[in-house]
PDB file of C-alpha atoms in Angstrom:
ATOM      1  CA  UNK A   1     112.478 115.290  87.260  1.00 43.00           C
ATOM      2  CA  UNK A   2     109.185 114.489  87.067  1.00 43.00           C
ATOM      3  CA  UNK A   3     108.862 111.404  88.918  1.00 41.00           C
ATOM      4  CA  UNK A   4     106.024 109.576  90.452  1.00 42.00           C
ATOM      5  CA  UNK A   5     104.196 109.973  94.016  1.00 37.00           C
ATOM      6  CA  UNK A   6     105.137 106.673  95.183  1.00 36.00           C
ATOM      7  CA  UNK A   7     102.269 104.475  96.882  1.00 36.00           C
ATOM      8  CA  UNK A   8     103.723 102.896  99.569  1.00 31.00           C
ATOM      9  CA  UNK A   9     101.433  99.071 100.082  1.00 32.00           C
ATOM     10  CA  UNK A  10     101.271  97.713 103.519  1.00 30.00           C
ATOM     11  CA  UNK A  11     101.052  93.698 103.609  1.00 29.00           C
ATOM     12  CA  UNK A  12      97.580  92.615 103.465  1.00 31.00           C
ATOM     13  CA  UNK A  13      96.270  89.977 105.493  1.00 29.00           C
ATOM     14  CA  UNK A  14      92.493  90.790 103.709  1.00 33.00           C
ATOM     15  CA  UNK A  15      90.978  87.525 101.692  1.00 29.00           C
ATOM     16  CA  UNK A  16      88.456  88.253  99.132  1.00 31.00           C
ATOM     17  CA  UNK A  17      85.355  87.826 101.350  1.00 38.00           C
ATOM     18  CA  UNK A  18      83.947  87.140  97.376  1.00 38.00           C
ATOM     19  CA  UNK A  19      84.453  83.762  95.143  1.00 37.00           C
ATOM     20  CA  UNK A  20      84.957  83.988  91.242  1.00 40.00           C
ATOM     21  CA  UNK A  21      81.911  83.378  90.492  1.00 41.00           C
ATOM     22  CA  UNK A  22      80.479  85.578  93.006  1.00 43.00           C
ATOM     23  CA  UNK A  23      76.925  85.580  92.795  1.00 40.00           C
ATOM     24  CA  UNK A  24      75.443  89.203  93.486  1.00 42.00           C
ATOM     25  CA  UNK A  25      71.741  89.339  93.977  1.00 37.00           C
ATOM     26  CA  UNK A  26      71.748  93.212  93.383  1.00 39.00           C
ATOM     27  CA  UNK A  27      69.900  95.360  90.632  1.00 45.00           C
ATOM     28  CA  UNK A  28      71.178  96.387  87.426  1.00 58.00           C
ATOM     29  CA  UNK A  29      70.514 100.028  88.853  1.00 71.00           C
ATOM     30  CA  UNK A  30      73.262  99.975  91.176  1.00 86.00           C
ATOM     31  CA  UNK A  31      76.482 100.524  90.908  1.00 95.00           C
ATOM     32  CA  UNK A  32      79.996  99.289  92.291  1.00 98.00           C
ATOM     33  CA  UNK A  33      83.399 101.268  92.819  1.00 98.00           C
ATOM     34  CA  UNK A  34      86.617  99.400  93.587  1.00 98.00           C
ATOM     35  CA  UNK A  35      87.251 100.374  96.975  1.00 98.00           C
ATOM     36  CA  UNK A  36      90.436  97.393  98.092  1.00 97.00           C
ATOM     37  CA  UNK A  37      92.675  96.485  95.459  1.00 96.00           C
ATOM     38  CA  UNK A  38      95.170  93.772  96.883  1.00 95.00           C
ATOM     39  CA  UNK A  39      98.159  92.721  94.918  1.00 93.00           C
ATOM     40  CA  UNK A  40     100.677  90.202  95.023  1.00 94.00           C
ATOM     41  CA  UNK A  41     103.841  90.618  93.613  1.00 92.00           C
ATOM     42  CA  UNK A  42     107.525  88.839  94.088  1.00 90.00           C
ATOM     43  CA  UNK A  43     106.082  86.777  96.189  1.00 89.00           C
ATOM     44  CA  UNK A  44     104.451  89.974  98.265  1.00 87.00           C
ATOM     45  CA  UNK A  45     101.107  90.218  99.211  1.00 87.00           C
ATOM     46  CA  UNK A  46     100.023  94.428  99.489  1.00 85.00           C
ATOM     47  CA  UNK A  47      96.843  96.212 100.061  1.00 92.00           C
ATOM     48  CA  UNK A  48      95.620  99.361  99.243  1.00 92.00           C
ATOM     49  CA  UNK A  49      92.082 100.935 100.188  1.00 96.00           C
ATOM     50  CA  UNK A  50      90.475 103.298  98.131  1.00 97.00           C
ATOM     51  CA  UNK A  51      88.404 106.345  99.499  1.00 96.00           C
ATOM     52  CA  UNK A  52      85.318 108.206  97.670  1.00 97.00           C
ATOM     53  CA  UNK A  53      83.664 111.613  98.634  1.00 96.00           C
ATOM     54  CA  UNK A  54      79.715 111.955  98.410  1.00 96.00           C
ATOM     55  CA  UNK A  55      80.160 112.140  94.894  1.00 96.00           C
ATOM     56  CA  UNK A  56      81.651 109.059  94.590  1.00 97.00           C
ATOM     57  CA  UNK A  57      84.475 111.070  93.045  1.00 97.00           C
ATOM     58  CA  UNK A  58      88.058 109.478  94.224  1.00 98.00           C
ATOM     59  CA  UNK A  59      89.248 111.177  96.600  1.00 97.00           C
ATOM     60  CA  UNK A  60      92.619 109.211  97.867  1.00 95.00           C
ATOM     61  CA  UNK A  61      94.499 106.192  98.222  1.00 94.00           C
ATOM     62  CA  UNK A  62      95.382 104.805 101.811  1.00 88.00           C
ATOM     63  CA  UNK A  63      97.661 102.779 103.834  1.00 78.00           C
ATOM     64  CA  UNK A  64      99.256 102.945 107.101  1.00 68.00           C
ATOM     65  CA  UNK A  65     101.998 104.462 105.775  1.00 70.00           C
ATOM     66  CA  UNK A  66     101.656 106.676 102.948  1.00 75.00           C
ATOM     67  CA  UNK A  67      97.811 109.128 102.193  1.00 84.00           C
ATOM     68  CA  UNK A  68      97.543 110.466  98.715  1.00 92.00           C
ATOM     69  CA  UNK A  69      94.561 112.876  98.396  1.00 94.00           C
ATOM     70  CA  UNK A  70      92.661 114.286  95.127  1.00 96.00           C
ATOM     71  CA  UNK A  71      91.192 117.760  95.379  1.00 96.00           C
ATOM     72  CA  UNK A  72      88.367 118.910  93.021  1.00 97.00           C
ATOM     73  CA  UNK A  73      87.213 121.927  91.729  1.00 96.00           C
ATOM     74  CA  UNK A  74      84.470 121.773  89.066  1.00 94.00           C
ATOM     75  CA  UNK A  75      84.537 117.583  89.428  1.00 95.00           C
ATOM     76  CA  UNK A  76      88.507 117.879  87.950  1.00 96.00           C
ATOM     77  CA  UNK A  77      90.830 116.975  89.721  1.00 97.00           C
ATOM     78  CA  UNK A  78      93.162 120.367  90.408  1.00 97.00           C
ATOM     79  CA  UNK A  79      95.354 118.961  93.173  1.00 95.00           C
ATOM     80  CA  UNK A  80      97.186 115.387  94.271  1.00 94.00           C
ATOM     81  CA  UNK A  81      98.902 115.630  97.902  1.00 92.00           C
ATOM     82  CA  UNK A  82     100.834 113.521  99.539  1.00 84.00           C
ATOM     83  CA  UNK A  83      99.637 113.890 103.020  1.00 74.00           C
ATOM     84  CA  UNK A  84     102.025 112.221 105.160  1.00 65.00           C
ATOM     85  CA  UNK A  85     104.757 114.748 103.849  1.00 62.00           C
ATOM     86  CA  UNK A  86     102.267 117.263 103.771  1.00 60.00           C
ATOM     87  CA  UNK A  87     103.087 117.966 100.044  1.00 63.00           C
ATOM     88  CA  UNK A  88     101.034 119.369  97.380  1.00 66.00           C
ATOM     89  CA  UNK A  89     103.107 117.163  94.307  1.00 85.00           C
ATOM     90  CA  UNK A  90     101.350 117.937  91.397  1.00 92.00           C
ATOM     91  CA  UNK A  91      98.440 121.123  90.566  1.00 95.00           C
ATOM     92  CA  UNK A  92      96.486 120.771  87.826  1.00 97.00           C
ATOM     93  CA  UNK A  93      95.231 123.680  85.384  1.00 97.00           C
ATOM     94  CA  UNK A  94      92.629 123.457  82.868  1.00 98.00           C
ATOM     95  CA  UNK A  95      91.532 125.359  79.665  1.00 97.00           C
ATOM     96  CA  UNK A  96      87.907 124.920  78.311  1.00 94.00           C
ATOM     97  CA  UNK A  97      87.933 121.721  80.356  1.00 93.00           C
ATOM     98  CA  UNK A  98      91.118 120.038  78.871  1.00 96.00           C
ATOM     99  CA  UNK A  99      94.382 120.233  81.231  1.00 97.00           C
ATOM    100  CA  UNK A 100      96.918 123.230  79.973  1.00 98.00           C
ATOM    101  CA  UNK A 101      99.297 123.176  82.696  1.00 97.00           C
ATOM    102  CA  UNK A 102     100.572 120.777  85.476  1.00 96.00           C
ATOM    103  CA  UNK A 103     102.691 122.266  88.212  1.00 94.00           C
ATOM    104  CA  UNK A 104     105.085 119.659  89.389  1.00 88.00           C
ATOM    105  CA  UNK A 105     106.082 120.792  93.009  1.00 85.00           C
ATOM    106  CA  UNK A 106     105.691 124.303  91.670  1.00 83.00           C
ATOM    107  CA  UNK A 107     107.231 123.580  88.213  1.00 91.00           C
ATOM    108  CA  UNK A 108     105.280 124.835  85.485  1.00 95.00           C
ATOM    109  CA  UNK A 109     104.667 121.891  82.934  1.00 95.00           C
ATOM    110  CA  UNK A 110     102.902 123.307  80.046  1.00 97.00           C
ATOM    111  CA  UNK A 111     100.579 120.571  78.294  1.00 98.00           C
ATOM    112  CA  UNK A 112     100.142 120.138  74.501  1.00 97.00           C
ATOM    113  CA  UNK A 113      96.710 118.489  73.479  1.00 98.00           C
ATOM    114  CA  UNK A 114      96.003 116.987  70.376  1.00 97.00           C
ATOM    115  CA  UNK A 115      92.738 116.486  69.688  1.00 96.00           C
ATOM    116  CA  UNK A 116      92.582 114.537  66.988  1.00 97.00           C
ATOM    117  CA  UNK A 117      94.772 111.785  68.478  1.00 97.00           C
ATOM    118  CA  UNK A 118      93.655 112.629  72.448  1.00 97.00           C
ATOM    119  CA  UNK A 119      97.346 112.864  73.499  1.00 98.00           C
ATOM    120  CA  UNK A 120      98.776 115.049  75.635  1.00 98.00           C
ATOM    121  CA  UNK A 121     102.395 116.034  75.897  1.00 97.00           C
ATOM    122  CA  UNK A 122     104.179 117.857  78.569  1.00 95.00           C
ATOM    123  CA  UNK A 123     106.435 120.622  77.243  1.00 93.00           C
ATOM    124  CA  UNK A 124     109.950 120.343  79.166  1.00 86.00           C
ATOM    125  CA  UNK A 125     109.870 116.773  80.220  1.00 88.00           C
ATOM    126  CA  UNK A 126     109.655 114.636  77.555  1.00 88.00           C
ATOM    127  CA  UNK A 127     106.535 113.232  78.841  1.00 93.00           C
ATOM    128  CA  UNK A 128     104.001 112.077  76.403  1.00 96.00           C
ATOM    129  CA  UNK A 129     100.585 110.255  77.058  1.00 97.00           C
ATOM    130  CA  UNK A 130      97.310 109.071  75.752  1.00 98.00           C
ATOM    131  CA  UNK A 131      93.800 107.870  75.823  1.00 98.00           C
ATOM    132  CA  UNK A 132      91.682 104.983  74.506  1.00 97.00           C
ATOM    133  CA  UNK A 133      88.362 105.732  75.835  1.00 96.00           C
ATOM    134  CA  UNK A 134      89.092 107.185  79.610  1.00 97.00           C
ATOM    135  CA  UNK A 135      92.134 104.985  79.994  1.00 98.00           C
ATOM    136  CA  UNK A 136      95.595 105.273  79.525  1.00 98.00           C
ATOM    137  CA  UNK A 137      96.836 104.293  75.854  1.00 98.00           C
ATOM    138  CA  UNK A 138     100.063 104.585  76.055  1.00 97.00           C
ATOM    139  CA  UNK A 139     102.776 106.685  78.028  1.00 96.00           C
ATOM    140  CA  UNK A 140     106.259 107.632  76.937  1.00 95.00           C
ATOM    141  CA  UNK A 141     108.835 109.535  78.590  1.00 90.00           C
ATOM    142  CA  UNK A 142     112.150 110.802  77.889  1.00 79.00           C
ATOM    143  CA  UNK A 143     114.533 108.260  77.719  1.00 80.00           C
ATOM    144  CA  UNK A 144     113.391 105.952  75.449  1.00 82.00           C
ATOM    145  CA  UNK A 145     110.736 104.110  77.597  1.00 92.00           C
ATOM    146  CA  UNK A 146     107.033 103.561  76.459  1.00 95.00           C
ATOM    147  CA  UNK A 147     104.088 101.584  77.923  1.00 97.00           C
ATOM    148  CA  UNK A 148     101.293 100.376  75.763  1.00 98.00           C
ATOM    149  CA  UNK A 149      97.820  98.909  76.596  1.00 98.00           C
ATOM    150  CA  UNK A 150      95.095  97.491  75.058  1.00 98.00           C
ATOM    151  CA  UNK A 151      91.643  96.660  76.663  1.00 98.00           C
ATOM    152  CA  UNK A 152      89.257  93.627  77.375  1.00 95.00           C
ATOM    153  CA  UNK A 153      86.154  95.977  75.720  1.00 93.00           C
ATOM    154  CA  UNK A 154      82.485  94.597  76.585  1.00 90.00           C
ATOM    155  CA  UNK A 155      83.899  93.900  80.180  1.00 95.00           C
ATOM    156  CA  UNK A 156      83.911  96.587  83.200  1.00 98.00           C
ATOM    157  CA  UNK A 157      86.646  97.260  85.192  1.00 98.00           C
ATOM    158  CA  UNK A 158      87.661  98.598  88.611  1.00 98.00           C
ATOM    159  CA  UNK A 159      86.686 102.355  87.238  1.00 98.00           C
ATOM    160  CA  UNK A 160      83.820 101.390  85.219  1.00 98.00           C
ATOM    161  CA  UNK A 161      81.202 103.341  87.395  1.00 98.00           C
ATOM    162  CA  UNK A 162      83.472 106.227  88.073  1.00 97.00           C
ATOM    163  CA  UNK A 163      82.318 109.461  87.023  1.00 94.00           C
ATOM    164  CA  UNK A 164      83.617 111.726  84.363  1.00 90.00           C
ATOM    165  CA  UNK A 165      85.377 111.836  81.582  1.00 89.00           C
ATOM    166  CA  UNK A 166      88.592 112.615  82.450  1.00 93.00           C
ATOM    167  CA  UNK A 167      89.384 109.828  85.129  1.00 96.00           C
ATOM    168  CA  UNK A 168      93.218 109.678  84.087  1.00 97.00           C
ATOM    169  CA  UNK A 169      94.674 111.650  87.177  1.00 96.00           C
ATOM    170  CA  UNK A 170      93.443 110.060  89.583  1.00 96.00           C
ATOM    171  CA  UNK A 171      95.861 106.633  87.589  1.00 95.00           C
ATOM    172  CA  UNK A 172      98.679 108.660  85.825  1.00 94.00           C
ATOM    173  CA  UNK A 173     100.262 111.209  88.647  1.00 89.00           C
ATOM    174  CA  UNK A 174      99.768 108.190  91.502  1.00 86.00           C
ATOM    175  CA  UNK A 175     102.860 105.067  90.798  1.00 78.00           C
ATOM    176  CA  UNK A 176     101.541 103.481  87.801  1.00 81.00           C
ATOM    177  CA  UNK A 177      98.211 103.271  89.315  1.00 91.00           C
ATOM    178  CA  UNK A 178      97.293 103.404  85.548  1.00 95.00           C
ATOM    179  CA  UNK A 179      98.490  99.564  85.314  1.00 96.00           C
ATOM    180  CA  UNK A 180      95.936  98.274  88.080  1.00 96.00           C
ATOM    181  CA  UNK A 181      92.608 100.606  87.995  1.00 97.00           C
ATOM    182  CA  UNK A 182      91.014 101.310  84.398  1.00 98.00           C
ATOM    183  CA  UNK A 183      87.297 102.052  83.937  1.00 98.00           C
ATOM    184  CA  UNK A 184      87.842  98.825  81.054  1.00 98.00           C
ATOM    185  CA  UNK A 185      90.010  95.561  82.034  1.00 98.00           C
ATOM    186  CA  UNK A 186      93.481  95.783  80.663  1.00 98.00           C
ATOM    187  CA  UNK A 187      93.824  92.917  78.393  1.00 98.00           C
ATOM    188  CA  UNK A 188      97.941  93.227  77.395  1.00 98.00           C
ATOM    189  CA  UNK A 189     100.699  95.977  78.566  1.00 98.00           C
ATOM    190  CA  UNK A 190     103.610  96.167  75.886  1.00 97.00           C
ATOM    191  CA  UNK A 191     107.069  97.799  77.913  1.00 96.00           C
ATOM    192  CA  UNK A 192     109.690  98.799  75.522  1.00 96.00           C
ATOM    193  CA  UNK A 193     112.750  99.810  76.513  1.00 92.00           C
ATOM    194  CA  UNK A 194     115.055 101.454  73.970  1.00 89.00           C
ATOM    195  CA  UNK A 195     113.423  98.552  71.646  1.00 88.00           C
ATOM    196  CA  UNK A 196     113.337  96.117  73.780  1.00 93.00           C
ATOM    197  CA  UNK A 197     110.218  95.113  73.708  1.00 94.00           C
ATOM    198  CA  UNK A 198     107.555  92.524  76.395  1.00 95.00           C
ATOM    199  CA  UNK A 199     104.536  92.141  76.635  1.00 97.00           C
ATOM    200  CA  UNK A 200     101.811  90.426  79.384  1.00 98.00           C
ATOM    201  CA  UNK A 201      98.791  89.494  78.755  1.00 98.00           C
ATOM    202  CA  UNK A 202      95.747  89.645  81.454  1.00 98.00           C
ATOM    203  CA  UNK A 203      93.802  86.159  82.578  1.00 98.00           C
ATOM    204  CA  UNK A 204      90.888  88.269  83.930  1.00 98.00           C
ATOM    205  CA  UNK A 205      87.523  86.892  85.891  1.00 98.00           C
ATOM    206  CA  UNK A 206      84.951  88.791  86.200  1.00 97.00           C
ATOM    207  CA  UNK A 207      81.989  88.332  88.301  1.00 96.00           C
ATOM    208  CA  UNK A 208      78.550  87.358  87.294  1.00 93.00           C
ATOM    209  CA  UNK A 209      77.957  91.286  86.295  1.00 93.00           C
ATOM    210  CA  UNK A 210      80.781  91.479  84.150  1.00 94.00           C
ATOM    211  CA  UNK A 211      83.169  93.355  86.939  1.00 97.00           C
ATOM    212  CA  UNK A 212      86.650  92.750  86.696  1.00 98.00           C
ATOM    213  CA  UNK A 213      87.565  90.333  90.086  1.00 98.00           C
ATOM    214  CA  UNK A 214      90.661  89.173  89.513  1.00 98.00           C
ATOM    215  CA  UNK A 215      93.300  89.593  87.057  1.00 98.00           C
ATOM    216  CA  UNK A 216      97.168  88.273  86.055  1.00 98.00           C
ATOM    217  CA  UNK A 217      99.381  89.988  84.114  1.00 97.00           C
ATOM    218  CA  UNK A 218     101.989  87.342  82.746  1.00 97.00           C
ATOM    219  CA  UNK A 219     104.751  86.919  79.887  1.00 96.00           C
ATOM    220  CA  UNK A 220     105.952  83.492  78.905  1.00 93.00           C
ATOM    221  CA  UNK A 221     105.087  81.635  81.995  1.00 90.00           C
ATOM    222  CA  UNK A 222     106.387  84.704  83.970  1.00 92.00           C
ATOM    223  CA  UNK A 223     103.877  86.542  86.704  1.00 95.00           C
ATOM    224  CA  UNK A 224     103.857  90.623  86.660  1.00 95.00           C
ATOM    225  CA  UNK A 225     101.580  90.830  88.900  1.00 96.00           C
ATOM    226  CA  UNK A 226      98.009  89.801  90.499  1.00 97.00           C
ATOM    227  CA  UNK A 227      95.440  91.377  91.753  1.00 97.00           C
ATOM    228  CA  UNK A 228      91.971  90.914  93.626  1.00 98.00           C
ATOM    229  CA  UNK A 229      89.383  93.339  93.399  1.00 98.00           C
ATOM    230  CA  UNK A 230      86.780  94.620  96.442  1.00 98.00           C
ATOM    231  CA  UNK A 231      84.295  96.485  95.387  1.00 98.00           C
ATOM    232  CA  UNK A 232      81.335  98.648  97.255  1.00 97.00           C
ATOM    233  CA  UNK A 233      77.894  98.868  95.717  1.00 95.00           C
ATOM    234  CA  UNK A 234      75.646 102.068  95.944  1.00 89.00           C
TER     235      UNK A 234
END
């Protein structure tokens, strides 16, 4: 019940045309929006390009296999299809701006906001989530399994120039998307599993405006995950 769109990554053959210290002679009144994310993982190298409207509003992830798409009404997000399947997975309803309901392949999830602590809980699945700032804070479901993060603040990530407050489904609904694009750098995730608890910490480098580049998510010596970071400037 409930489960993810899953993002299917093609291999990537794509170098960083950028070095670390990538020195960008553009002005400070431009802006740049992650538009490759490539990510090795088990010894995998995958790609995944990211696509923007004239808004510069996201409006899908691609690869040759799998096309999620975003549709907007009012700059929210009300819709997330899986195009290759022609799906429409999850519709999104709002009240005075803050999500209410979430159809779930025409399940009706109501959604319980508190304000005071900006989470969100899904009444009938045992999903619960929350923000720090327009990123994910934590998210819990059901069975005893909850993600935490905590963020590299001062430093701009991947989603740093995207508009909007609410940026979360666009991360959330799309296969943990939420762990590899955040408006700021995640710094450490903390998995716990029934109490069982890791966590990996982020070796992040940034370019020479303070955009997140690169980052590795480790625990004890052991790789999560890497990824490098393209960006387009307008």
């Amino acid at each position: 019940m409930f489960k993810r769109i899953s993002v299917l990554l093609i291999l990537a053959v794509a170098i960083l045309g950028c070095s670390k210290d990538d020195d960008n002679s553009r002005g400070d009144s431009r802006r740049k929006y992650v538009s490759k994310i490539i990510l090795e993982q088990n010894d995998r190298s995958m790609t995944m390009m990211i696509d923007y409207n004239n808004k510069m509003q996201i409006t899908g992830y691609s690869s040759p296999n799998t096309l999620i798409r975003f549709e907007y009404e009012n700059d929210r997000v009300v819709a997330i299809k899986e195009e290759i399947n022609n799906d429409d997975s999850y519709k999104l309803y709002y009240t005075g701006g803050i999500l209410s309901d979430i159809y779930y392949y025409s399940e009706s999830y109501p959604v319980i906001y508190d304000a005071a602590n900006r989470t969100y809980m899904l009444d009938g699945s045992g999903l619960e989530f929350g923000l720090d700032g327009r990123d994910i804070s934590f998210f819990k479901s059901a069975n005893s399994f909850q993600e935490s993060f905590t963020y590299d603040t001062g430093k701009k990530g991947p989603l740093h120039d995207l508009g909007g407050e609410d940026i979360f489904p666009v991360t959330l609904f799309v296969n943990s998307m939420y762990y590899y694009l955040s408006a700021v750098p995640i710094k450490t995730i903390t998995v716990d599993e029934s109490g069982n608890k890791k966590t990996y910490v982020a070796e992040n480098v940034y370019d020479n405006q303070g955009y997140l580049i690169e980052t590795t998510q480790s625990s004890d010596g052991e790789v999560f995950f890497k990824i490098n970071y393209e960006y387009k400037v307008k």
